[in-house]
mmCIF file of C-alpha atoms and ligand atoms in Angstrom:
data_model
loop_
_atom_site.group_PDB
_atom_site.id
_atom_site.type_symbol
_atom_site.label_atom_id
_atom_site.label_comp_id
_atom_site.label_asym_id
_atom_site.label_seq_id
_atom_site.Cartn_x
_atom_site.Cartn_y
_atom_site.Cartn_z
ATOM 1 C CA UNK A 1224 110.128 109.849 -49.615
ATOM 2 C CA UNK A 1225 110.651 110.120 -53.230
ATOM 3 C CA UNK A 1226 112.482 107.950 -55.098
ATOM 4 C CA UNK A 1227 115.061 110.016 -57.012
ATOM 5 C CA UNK A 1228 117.823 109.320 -55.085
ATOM 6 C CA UNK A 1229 117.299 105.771 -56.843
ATOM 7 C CA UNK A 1230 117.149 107.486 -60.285
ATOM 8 C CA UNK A 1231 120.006 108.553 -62.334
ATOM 9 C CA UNK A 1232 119.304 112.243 -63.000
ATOM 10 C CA UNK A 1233 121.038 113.703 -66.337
ATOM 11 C CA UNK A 1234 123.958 116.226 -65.871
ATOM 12 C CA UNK A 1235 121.586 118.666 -68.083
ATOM 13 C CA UNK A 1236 119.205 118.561 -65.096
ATOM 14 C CA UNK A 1237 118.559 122.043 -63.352
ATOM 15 C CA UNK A 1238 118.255 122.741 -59.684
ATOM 16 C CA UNK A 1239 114.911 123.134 -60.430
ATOM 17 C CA UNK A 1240 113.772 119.408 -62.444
ATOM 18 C CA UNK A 1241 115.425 118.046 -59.466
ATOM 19 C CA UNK A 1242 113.296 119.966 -57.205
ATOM 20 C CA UNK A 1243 110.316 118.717 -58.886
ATOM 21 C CA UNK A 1244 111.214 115.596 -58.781
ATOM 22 C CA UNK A 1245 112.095 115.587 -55.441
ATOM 23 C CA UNK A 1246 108.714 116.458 -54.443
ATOM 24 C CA UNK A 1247 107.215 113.319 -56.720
ATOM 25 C CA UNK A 1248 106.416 110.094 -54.724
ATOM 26 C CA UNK A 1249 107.869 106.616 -55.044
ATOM 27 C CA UNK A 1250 105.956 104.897 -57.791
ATOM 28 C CA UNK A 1251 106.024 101.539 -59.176
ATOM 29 C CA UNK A 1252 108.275 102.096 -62.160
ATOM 30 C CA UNK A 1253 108.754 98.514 -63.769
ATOM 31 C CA UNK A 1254 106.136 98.286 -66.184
ATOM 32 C CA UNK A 1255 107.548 102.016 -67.900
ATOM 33 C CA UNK A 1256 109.989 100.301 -69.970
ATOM 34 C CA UNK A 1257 107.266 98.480 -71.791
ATOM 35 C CA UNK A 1258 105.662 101.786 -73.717
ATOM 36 C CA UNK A 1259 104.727 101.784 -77.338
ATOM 37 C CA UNK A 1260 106.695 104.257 -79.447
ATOM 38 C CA UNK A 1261 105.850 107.481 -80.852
ATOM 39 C CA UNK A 1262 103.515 106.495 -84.321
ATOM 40 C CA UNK A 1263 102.521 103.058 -82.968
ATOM 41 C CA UNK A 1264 99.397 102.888 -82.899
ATOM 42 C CA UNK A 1265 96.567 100.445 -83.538
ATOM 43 C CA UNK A 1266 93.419 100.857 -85.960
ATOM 44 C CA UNK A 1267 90.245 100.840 -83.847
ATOM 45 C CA UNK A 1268 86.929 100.771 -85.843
ATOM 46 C CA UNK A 1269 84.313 102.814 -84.398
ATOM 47 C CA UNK A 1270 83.065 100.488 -81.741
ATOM 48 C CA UNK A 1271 81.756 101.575 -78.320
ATOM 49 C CA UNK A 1272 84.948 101.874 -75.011
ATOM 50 C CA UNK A 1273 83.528 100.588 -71.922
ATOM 51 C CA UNK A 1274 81.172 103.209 -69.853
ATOM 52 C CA UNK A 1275 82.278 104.363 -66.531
ATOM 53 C CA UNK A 1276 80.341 103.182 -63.395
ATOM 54 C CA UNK A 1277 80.038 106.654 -62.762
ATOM 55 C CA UNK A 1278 80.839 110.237 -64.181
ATOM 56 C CA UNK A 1279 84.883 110.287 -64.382
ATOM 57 C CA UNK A 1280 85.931 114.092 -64.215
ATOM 58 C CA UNK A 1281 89.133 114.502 -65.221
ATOM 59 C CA UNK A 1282 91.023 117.959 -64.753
ATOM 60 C CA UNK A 1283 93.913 118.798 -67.161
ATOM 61 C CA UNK A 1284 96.134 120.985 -65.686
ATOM 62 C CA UNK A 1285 99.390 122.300 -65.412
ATOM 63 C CA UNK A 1286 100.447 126.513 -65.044
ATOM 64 C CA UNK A 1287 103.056 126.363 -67.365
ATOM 65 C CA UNK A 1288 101.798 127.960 -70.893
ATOM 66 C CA UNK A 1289 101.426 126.018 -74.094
ATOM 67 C CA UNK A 1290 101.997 122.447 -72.806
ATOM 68 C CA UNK A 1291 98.961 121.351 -74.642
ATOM 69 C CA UNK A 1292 96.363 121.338 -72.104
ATOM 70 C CA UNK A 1293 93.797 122.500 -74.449
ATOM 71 C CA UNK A 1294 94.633 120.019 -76.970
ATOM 72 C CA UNK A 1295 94.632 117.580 -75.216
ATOM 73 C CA UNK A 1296 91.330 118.154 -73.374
ATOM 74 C CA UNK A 1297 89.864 118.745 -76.658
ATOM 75 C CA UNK A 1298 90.833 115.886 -78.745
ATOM 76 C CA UNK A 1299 90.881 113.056 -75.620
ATOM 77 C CA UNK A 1300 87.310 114.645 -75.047
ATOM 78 C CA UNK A 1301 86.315 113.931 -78.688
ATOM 79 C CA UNK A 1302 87.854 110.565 -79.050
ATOM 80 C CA UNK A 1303 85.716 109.030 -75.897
ATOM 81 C CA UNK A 1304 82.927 111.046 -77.821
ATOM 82 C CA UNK A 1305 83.311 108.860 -80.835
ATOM 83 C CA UNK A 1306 83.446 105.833 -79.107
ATOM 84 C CA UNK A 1307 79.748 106.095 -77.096
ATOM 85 C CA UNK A 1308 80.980 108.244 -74.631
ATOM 86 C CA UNK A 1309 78.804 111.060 -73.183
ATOM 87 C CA UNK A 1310 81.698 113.855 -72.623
ATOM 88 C CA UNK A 1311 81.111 117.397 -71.581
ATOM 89 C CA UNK A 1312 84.699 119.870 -71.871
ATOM 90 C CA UNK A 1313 84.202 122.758 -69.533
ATOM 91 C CA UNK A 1314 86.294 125.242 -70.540
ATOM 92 C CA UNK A 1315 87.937 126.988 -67.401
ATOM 93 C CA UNK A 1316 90.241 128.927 -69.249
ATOM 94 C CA UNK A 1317 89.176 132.987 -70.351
ATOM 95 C CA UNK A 1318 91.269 132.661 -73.625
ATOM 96 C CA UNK A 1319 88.260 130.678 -74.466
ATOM 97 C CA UNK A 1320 90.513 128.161 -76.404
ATOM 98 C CA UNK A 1321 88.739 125.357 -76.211
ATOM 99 C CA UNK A 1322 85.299 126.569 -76.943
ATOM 100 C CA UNK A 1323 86.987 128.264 -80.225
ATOM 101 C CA UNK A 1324 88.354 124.390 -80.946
ATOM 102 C CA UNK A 1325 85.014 122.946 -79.879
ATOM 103 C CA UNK A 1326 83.219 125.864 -82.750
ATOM 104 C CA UNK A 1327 81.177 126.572 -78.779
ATOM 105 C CA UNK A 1328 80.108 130.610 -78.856
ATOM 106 C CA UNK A 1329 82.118 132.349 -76.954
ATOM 107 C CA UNK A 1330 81.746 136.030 -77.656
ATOM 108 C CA UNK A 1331 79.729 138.773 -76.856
ATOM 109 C CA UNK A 1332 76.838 138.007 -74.216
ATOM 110 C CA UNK A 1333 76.842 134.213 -74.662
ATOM 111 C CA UNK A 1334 76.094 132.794 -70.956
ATOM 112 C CA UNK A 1335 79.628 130.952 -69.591
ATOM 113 C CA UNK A 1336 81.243 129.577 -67.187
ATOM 114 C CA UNK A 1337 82.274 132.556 -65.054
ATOM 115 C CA UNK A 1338 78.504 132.988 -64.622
ATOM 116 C CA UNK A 1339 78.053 129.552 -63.250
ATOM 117 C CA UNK A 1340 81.025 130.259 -60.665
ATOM 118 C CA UNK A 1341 80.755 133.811 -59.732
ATOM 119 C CA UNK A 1342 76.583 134.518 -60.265
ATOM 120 C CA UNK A 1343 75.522 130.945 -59.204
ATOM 121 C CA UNK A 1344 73.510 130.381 -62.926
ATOM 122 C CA UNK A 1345 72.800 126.935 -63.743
ATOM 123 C CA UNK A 1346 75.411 124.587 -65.906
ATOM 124 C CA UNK A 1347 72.522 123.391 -67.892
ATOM 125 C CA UNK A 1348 71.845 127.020 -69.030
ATOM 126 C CA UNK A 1349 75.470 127.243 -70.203
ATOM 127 C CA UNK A 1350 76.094 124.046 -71.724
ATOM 128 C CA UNK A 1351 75.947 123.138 -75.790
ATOM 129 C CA UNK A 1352 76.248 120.593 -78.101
ATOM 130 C CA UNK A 1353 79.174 120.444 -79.887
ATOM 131 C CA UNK A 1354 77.943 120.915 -84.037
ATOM 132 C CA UNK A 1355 78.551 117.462 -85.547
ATOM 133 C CA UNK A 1356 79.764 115.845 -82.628
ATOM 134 C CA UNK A 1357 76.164 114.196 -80.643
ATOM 135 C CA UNK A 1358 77.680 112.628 -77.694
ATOM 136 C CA UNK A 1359 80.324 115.995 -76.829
ATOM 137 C CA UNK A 1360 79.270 118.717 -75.187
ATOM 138 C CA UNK A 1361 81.015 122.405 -73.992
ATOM 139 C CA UNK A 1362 80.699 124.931 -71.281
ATOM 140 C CA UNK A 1363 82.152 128.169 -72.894
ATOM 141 C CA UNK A 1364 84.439 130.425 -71.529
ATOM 142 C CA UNK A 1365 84.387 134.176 -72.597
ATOM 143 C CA UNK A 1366 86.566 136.557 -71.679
ATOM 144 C CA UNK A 1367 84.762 137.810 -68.408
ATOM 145 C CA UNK A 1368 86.299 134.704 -66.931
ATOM 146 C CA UNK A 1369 89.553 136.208 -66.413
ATOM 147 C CA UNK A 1370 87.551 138.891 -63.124
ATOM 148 C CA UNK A 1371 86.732 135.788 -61.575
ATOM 149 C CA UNK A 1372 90.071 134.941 -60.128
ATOM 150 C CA UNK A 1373 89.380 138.318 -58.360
ATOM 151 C CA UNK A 1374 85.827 137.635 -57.923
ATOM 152 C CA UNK A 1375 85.778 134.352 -56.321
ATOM 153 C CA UNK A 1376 88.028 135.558 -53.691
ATOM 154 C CA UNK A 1377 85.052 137.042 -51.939
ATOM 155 C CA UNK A 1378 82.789 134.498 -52.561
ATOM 156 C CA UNK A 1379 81.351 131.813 -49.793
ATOM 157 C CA UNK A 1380 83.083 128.587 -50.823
ATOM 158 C CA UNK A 1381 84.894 129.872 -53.660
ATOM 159 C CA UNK A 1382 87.116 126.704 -53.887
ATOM 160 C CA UNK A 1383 83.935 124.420 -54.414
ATOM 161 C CA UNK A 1384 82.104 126.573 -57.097
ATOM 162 C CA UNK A 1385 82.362 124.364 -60.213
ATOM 163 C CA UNK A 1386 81.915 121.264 -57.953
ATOM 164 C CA UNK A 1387 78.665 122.383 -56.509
ATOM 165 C CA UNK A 1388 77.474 123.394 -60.312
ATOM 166 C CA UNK A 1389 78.724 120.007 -61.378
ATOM 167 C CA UNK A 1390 76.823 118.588 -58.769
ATOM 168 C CA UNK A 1391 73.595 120.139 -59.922
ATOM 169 C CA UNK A 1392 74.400 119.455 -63.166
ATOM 170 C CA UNK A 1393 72.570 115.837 -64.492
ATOM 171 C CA UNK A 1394 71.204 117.025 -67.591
ATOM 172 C CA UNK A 1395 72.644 114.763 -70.305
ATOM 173 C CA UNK A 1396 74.172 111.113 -68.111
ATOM 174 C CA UNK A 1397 77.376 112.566 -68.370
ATOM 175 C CA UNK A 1398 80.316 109.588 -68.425
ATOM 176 C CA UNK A 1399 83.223 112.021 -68.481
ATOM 177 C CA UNK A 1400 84.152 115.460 -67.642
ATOM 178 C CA UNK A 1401 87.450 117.170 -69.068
ATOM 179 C CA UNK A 1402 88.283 120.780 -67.420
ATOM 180 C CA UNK A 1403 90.837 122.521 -69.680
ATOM 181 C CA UNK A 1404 92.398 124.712 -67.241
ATOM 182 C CA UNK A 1405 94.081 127.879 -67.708
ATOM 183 C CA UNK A 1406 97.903 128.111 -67.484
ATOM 184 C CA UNK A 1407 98.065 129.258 -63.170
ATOM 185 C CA UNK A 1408 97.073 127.552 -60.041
ATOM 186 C CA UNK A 1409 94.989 130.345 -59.124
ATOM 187 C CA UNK A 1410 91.169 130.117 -58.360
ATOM 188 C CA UNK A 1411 90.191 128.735 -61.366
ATOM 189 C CA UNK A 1412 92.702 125.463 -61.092
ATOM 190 C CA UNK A 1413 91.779 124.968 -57.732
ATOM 191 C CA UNK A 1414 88.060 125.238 -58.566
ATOM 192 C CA UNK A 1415 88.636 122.336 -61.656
ATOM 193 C CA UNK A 1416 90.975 120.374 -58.753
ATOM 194 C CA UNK A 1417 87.868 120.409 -56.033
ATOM 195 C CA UNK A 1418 85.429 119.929 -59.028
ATOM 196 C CA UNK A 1419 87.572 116.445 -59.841
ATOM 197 C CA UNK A 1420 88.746 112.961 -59.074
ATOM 198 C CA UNK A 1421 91.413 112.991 -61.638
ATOM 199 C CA UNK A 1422 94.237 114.851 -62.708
ATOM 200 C CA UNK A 1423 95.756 114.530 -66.390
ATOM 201 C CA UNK A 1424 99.232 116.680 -66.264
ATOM 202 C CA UNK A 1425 100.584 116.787 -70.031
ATOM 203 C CA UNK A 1426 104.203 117.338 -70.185
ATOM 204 C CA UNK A 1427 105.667 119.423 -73.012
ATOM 205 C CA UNK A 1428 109.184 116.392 -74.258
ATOM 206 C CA UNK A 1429 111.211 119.991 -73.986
ATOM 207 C CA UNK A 1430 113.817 120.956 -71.893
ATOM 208 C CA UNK A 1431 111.999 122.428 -68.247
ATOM 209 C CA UNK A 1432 109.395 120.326 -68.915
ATOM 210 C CA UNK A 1433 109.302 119.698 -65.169
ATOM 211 C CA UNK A 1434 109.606 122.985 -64.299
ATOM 212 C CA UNK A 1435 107.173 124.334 -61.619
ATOM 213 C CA UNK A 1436 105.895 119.879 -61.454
ATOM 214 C CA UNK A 1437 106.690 120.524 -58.025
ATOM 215 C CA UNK A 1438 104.551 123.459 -57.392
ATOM 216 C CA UNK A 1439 101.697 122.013 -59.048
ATOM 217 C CA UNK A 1440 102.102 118.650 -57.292
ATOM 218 C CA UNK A 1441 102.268 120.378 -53.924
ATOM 219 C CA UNK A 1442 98.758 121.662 -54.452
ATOM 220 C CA UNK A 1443 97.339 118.578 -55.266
ATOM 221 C CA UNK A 1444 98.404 117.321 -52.399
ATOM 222 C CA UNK A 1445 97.516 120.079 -50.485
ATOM 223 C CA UNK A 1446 93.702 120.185 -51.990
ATOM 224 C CA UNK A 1447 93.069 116.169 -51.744
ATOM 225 C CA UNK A 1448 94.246 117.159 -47.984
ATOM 226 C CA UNK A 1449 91.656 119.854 -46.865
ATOM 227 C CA UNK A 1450 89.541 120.300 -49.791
ATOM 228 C CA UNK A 1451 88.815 116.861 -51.905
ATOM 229 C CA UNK A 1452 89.882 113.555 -50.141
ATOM 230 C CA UNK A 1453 89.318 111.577 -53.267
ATOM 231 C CA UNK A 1454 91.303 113.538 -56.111
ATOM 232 C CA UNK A 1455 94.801 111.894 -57.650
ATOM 233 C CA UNK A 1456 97.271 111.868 -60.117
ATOM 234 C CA UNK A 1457 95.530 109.662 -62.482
ATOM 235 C CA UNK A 1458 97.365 110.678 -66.133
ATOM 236 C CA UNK A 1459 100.396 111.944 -67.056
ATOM 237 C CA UNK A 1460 100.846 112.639 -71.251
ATOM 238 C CA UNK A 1461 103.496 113.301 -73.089
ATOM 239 C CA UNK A 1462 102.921 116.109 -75.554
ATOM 240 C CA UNK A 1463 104.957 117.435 -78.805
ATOM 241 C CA UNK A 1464 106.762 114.569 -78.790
ATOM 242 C CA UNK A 1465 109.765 115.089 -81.689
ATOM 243 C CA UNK A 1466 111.330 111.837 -82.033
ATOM 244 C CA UNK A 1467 114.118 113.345 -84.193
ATOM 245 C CA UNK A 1468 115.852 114.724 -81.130
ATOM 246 C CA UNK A 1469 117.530 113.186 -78.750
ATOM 247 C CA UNK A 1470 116.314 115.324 -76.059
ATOM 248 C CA UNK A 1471 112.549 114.508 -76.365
ATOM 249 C CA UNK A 1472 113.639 110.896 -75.736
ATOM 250 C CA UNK A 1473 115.764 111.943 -72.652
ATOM 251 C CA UNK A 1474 112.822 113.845 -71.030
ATOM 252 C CA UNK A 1475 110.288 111.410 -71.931
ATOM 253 C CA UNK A 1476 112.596 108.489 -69.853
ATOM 254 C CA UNK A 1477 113.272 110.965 -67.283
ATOM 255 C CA UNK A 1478 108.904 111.144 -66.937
ATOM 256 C CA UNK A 1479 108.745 107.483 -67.112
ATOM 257 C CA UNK A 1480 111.236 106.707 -64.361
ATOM 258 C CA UNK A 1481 109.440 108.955 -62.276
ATOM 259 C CA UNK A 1482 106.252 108.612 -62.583
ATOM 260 C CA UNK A 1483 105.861 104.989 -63.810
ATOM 261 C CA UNK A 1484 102.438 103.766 -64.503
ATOM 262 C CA UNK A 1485 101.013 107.294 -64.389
ATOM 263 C CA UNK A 1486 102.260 107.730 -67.509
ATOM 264 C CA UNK A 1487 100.536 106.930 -70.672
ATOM 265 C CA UNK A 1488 102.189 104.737 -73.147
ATOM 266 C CA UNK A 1489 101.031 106.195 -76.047
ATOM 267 C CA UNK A 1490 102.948 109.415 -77.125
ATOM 268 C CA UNK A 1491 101.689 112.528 -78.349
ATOM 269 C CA UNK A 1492 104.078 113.889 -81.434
ATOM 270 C CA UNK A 1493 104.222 117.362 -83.134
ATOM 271 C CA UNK A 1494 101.939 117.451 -85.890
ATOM 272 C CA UNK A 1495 101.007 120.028 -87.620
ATOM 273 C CA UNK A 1496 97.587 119.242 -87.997
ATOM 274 C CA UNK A 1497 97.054 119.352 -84.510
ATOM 275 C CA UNK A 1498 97.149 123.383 -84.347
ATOM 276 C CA UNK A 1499 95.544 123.324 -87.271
ATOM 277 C CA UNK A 1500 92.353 121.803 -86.501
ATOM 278 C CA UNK A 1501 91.598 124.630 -83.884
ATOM 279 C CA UNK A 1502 90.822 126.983 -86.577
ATOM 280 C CA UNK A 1503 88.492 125.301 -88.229
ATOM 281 C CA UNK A 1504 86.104 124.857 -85.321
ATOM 282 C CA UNK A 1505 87.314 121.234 -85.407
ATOM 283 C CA UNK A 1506 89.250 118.506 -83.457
ATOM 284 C CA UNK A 1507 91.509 116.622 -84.877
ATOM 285 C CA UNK A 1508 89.782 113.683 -84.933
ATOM 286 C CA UNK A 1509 87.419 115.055 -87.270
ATOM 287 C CA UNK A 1510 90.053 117.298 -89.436
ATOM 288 C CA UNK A 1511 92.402 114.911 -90.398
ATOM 289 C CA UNK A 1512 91.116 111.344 -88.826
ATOM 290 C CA UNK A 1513 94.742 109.967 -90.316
ATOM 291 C CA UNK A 1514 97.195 112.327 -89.408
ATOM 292 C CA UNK A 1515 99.783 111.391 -86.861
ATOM 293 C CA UNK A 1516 98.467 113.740 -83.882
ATOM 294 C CA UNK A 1517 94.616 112.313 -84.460
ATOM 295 C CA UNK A 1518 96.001 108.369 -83.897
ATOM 296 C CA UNK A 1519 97.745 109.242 -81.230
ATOM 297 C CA UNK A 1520 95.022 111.023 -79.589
ATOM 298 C CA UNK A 1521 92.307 108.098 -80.106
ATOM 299 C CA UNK A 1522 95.128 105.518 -78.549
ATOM 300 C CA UNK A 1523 95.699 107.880 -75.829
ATOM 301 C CA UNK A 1524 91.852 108.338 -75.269
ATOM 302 C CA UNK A 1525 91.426 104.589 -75.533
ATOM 303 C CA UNK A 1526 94.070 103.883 -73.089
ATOM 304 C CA UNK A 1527 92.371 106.459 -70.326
ATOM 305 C CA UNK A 1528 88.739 104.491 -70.820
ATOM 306 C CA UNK A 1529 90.097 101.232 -70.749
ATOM 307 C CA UNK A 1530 92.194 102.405 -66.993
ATOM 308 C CA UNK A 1531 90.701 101.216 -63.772
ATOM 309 C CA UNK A 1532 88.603 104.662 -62.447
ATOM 310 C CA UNK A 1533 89.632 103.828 -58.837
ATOM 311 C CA UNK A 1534 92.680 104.793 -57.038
HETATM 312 N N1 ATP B 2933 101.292 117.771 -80.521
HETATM 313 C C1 ATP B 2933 101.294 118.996 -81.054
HETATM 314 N N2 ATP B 2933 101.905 119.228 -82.236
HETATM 315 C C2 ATP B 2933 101.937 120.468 -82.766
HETATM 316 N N3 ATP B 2933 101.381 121.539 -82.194
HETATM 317 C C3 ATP B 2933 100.755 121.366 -81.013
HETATM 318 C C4 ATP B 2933 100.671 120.093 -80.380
HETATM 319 N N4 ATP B 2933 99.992 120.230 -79.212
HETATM 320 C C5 ATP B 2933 99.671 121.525 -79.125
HETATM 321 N N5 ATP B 2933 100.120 122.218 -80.194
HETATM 322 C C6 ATP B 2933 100.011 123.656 -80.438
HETATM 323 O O1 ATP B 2933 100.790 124.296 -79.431
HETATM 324 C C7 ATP B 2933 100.113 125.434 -78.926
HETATM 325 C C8 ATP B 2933 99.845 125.250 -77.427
HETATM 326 O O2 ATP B 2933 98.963 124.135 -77.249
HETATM 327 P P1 ATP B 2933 97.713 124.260 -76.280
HETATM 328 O O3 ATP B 2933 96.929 125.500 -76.567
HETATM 329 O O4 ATP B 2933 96.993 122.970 -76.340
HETATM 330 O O5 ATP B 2933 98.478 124.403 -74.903
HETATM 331 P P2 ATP B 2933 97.884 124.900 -73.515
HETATM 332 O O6 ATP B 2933 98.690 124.231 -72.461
HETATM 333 O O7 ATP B 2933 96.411 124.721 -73.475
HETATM 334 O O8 ATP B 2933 98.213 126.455 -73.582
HETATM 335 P P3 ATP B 2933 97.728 127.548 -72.497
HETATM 336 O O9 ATP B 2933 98.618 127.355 -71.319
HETATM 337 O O10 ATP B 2933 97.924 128.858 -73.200
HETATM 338 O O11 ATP B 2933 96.294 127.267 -72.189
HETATM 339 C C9 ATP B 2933 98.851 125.571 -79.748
HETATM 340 O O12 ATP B 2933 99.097 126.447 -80.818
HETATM 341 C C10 ATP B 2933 98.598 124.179 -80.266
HETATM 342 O O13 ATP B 2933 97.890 124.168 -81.481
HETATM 343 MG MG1 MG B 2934 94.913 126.111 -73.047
#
């Protein structure tokens, strides 16, 4: 059962926080109280992170809009790329956002991945280097993407899709694999859920952060049940962290208690830079290497390689 009867839950909380909650189980929640604040972080040189055994794929996911799935698949994907990491970011999402952040073509008749799920074309013959980035690479997403929700219905194992083309896929010793998925748990989630081991939630510090947590837990569950015995809540990181307001605090304690080690310690804050990198075909680790959002993103990335890859 979960632990929140244990937990003291704010009087701010709605029906619906404790709901998701509710549906969270017990975890280990002593070492939470330990995590670094919000702008500590640690200089790191540009040495290599330790290399997976094997190909970690990580999905980021969570159907509530704007949390900062995309920038946080981007930027985690090209902090392990800085640090000797061979990371591919498929981009699951038809608003294309993070093939526009990765500068990845994703217009016109550029091959993507809704022809990979829905007309079985090879990942290789979708997949591109990152410009100035060697070790990151993207699967685009273009708009036809958003018929394949439809499209997959129909299709014979439409839940495994992306885990069959991973499967295929060998081309470049790949040590991780960061779906950005779109905001729903429709086809497209579920494909990045069978497609992975891991799970990375990030959770907006605002108020109904845990909104629809529940939901979204639920069908992890339900896929590591019947479709993918060996996926798990791996990461949970906090996002637009404002460290002025009280509240930001209050939900970020409210995560901890819950979901203990899952948690990264390192915090993400607002910075500006952050959504302004996108535009310029960039991450933020190459924008602005010393702005709040890009330290954060390299601890947070560090953290994440340096975490035992086995449940
Ligand atoms: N830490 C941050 N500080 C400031 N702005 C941020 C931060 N993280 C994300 N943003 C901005 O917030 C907006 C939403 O972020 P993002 O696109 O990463 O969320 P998302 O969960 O991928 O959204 P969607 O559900 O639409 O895919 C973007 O404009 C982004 O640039
Ligand atoms: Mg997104």
């Amino acid at each position: 059962m979960a632990n929140v009867t244990q937990t003291p839950l704010n009087p701010g909380d709605s029906p619906l926080v404790r709901e998701a909650l509710s549906s969270v189980v017990s975890r280990e929640t002593s070492a939470t109280q330990t995590a670094a604040q919000p702008g500590e972080t640690s200089s790191d040189g540009n040495g290599s992170w330790p290399r997976p055994a094997k190909t970690r794929v990580i999905a980021v996911a969570n159907q509530k809009g704007g949390v900062g799935k995309t920038t946080t698949s981007v930027n985690i994907a090209a902090a392990l790329s800085m640090h000797g990491q061979r990371v591919l970011v498929v981009d699951l999402d038809p608003q294309g956002n993070a093939s526009t952040a990765l500068a990845t073509e994703h217009r016109g008749d550029v091959p993507d991945v809704y022809q990979v799920l829905v007309d079985d074309l090879p990942m290789a013959d979708i997949v591109k280097q990152v410009p100035d980035m060697p070790n990151l690479y993207c699967a685009p997403a273009t708009i036809d993407l958003a018929g394949a929700e439809i499209e997959l219905v129909s299709l014979v194992a439409r839940e495994a899709r992306l885990r069959r083309a991973l499967a295929a896929y060998d081309a470049v010793d790949l040590d991780y694999i960061v779906i950005d998925c779109p905001p729903s748990l429709g086809l497209l989630t579920v494909n990045a859920l069978v497609a992975a081991e891991e799970v990375m939630i990030p959770i907006q510090c605002e108020y109904y952060a845990l909104e629809g947590l529940g939901q979204l837990l639920r069908n992890v569950d339900l896929i590591k049940a019947h479709l993918n015995p060996a996926l798990r809540l791996s990461t949970i990181v906090l996002t637009m962290y404002d460290g002025r307001t009280r509240l930001a605090s209050q939900v970020a304690d409210e995560v901890r208690a819950h979901f203990g080690e899952t948690v990264l310690s390192t915090v993400i804050p607002r910075s500006v830079r952050l959504s302004e990198a996108p535009s310029y075909g960039q991450s933020v680790m190459t924008y602005d290497p010393g702005s709040s959002g890009a330290m954060a993103y390299m601890d947070a990335a560090r953290e994440i390689a340096h975490r035992a890859t086995v449940a």
